[in-house]
Short mmCIF file of C-alpha atoms in Angstrom, two decimals:
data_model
loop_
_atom_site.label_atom_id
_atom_site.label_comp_id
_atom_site.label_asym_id
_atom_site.label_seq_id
_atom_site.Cartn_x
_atom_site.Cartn_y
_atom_site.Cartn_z
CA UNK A 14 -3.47 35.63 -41.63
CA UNK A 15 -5.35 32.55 -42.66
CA UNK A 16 -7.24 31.17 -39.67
CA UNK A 17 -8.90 27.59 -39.67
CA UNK A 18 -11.27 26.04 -36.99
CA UNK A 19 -13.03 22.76 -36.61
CA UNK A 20 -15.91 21.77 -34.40
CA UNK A 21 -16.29 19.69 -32.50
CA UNK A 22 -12.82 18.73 -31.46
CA UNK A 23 -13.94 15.38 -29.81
CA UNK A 24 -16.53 13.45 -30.96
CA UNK A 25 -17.83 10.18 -29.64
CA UNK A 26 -20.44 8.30 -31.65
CA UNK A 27 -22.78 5.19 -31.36
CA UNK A 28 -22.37 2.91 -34.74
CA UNK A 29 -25.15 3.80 -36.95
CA UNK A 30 -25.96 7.63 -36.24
CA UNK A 31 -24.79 10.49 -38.61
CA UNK A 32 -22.88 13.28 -37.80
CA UNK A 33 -21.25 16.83 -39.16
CA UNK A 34 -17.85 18.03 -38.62
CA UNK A 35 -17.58 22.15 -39.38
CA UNK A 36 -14.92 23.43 -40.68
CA UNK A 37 -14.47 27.39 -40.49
CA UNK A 38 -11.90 29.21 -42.17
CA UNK A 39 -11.39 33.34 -41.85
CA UNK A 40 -10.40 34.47 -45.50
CA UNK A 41 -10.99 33.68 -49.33
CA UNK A 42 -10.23 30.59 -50.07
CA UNK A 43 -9.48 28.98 -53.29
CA UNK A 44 -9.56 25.34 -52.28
CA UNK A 45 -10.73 23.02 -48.99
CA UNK A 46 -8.89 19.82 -48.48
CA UNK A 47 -10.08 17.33 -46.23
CA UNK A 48 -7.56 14.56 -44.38
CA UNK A 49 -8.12 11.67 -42.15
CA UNK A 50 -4.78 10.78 -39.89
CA UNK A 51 -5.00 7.11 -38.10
CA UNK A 52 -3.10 7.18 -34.89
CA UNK A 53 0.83 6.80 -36.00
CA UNK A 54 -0.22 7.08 -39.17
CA UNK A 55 -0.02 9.79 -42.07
CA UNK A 56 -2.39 12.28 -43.79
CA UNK A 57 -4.89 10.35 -46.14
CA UNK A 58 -6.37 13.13 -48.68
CA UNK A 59 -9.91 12.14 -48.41
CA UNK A 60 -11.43 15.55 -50.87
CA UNK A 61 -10.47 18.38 -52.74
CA UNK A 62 -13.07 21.24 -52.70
CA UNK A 63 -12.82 23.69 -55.51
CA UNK A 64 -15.72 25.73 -55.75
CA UNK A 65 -18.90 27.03 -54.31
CA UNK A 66 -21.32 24.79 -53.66
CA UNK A 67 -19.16 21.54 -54.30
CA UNK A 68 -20.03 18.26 -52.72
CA UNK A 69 -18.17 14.99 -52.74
CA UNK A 70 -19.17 11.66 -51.53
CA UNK A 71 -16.90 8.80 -50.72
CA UNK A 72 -18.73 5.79 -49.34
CA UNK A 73 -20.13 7.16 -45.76
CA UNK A 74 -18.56 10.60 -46.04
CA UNK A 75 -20.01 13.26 -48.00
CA UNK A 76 -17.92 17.03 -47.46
CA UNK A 77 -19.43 20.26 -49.07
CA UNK A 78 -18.11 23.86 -49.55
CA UNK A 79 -19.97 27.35 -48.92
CA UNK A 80 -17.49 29.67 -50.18
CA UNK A 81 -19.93 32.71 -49.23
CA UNK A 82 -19.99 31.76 -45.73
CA UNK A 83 -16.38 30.55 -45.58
CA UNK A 84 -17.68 26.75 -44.48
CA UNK A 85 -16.93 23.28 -45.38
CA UNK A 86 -18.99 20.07 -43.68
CA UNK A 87 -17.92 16.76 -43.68
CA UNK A 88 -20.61 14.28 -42.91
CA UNK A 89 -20.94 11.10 -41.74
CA UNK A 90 -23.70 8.92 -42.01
CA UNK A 91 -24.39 5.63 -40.13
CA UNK A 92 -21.11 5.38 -38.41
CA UNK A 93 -19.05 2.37 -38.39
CA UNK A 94 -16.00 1.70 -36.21
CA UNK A 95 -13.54 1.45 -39.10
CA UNK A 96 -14.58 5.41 -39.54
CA UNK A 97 -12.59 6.37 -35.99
CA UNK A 98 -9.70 8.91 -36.53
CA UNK A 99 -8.27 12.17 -36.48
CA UNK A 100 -9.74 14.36 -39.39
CA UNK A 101 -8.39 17.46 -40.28
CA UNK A 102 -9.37 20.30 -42.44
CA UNK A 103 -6.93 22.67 -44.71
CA UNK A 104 -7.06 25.57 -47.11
CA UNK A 105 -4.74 27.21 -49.25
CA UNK A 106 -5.11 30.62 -50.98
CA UNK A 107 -3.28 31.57 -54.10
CA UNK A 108 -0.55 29.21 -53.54
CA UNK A 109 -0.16 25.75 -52.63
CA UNK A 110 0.93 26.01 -48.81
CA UNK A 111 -1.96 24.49 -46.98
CA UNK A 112 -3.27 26.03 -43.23
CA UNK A 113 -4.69 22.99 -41.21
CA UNK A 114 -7.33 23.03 -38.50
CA UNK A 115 -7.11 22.07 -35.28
CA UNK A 116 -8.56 18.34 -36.00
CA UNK A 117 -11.55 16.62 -35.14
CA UNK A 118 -10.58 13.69 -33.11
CA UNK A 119 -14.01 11.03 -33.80
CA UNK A 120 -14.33 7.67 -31.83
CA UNK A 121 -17.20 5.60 -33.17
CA UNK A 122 -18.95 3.56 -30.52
CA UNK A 123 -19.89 -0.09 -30.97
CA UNK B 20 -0.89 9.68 -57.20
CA UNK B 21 2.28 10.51 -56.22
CA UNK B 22 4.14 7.76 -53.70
CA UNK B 23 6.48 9.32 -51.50
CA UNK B 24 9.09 8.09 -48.77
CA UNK B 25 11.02 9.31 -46.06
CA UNK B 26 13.94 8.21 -43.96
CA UNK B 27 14.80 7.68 -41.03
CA UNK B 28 10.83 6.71 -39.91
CA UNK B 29 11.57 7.08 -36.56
CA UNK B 30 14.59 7.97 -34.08
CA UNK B 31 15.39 8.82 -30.61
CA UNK B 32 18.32 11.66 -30.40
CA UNK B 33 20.16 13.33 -27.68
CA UNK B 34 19.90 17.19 -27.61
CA UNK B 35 22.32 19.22 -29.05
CA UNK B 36 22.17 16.83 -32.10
CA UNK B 37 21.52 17.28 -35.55
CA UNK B 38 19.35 14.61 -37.52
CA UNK B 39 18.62 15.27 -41.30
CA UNK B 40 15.46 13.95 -42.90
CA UNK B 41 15.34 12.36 -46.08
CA UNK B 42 12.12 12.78 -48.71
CA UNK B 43 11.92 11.22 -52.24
CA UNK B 44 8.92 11.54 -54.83
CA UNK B 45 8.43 8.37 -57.48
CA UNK B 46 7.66 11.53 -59.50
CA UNK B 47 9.07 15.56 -60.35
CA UNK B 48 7.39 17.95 -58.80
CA UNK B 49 7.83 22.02 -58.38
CA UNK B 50 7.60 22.39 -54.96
CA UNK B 51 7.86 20.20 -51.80
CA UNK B 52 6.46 21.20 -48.54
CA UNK B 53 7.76 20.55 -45.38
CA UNK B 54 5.67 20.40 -41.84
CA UNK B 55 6.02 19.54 -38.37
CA UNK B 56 3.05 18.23 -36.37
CA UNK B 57 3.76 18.21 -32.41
CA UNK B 58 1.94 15.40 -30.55
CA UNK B 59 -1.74 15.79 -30.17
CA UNK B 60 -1.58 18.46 -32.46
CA UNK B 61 -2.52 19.87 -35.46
CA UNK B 62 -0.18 20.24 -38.96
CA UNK B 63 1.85 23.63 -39.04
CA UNK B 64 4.13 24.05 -41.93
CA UNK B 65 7.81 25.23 -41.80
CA UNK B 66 8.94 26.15 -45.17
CA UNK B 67 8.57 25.51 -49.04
CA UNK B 68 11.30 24.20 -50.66
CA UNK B 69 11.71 24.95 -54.83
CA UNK B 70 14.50 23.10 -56.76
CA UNK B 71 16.91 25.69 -57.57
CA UNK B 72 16.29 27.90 -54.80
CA UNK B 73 16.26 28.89 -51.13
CA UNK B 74 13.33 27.49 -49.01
CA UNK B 75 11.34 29.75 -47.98
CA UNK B 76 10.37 30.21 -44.35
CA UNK B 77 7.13 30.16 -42.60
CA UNK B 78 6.72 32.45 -39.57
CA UNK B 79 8.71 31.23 -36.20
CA UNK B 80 10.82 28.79 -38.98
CA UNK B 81 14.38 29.62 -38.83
CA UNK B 82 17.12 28.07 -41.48
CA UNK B 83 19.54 27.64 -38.96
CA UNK B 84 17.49 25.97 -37.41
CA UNK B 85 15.78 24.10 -40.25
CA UNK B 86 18.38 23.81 -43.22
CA UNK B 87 16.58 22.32 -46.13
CA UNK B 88 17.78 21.56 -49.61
CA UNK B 89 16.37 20.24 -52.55
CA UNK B 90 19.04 19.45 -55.10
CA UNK B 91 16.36 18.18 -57.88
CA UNK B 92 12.84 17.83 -58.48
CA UNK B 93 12.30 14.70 -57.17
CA UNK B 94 14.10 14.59 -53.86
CA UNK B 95 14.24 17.41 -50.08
CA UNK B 96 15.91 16.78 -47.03
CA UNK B 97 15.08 18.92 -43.69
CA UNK B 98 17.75 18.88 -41.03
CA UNK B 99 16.42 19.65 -37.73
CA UNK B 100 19.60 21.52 -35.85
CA UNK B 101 20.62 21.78 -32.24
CA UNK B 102 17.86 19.80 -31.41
CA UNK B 103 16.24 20.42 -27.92
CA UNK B 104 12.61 18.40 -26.19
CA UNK B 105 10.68 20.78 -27.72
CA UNK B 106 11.28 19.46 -31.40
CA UNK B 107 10.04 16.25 -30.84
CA UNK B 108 7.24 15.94 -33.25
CA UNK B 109 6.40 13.88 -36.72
CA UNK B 110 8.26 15.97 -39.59
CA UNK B 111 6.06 15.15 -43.18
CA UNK B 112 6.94 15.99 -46.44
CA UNK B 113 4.18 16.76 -49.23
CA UNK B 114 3.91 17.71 -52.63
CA UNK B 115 0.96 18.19 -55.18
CA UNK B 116 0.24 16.01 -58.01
CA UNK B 117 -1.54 17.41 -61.14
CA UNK B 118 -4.78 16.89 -60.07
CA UNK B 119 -4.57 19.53 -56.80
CA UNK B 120 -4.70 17.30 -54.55
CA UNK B 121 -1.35 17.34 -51.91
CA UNK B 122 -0.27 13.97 -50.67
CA UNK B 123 1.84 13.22 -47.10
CA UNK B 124 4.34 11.26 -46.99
CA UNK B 125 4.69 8.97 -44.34
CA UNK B 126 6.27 11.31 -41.55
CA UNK B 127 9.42 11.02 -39.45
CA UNK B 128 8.82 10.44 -35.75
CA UNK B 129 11.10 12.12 -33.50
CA UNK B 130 11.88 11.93 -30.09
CA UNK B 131 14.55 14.37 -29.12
CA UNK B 132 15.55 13.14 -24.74
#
């Protein structure tokens, strides 16, 4: 069974630092998918990560894969308020059904 | 990108009640994915559904419980049976476009009293 598990699971933050959000996942994965969810909002597909060693960047957020060590980082540098949400992690192996993890809750601090 | 809609967006139910939710694509797709995300929590999905066949179930997913069907490729409806407190949660539909990446639609917030 696919397992998936973020870190840290709340995360407060002053304005202007950086910060990593780990994303573990137990099995062979053929693609990483990261999601940011606004409260009473939808899923927003932020990055699709397809191979080892892949990195995206997307205005402050940059998200990598290590396929070897079964690990996907989604980094944030110099924090700004509009970045606060729920951001969730979720692979899929061999078909399309996607396992989520558990979220990373982030508050950005003025 | 694919733009996807749901109905109702929201309702309040009494349990013991059925309430079917409705998901259309602006585009076909193969497969449509239906999950359930239970407040504070994360995404878990409860079944696949393929045009043309049965859904198929995820673990703990029932079809009596969770009839789906998906009469073409561009639309799905989930009806959530019997309902009790417990399935009060935000029911999303997704699909995947052609470039891998799966998009949400825009949920169905349910409060079952």
């Amino acid at each position: 069974e696919l397992k998936v598990e973020q870190n840290p699971l709340f995360l407060s933050m002053q304005e202007g630092k950086n910060y990593t959000i780990y994303c573990n996942y137990s099995t062979t994965s053929d693609r990483l998918y990261w999601y940011r969810q606004d409260p009473g909002k939808s899923l927003e597909s932020l990055f699709v990560l397809l191979s080892n060693g892949a990195v995206k960047q997307e205005g402050r957020l940059m998200a990598s894969l290590d396929t070897k060590a079964r690990l996907s980082t989604l980094h944030i540098t110099a924090a700004v308020h509009d970045l606060s949400a729920t951001y969730f992690c979720a692979v899929s192996f061999g078909n399309e059904k996607l396992t989520f993890g558990t979220g990373t809750r982030l508050t950005i601090i003025p | 990108s694919a733009v996807i809609s749901q109905k109702p967006s929201r309702d309040i139910c009494q349990r013991g009640t059925s309430l079917t939710i409705q998901c259309q694509v602006d585009s076909q797709v193969t497969m449509m994915f239906w999950y359930r995300q239970q407040p504070g929590q994360s995404l878990t999905l409860i079944a696949t559904a393929n045009q043309g066949s049965e859904a198929t179930y995820e673990s703990g997913f029932v079809i009596d419980k969770f009839p789906i069907s998906r009469p073409n490729l561009t639309f799905s409806t989930l009806t959530v049976s019997n309902m009790s407190p417990e399935d009060s949660s935000i029911y999303l539909c997704s699909v995947e476009d052609n470039r891998e990446t799966q998009y949400f639609g825009p949920g169905t917030r349910l409060l079952v009293l």
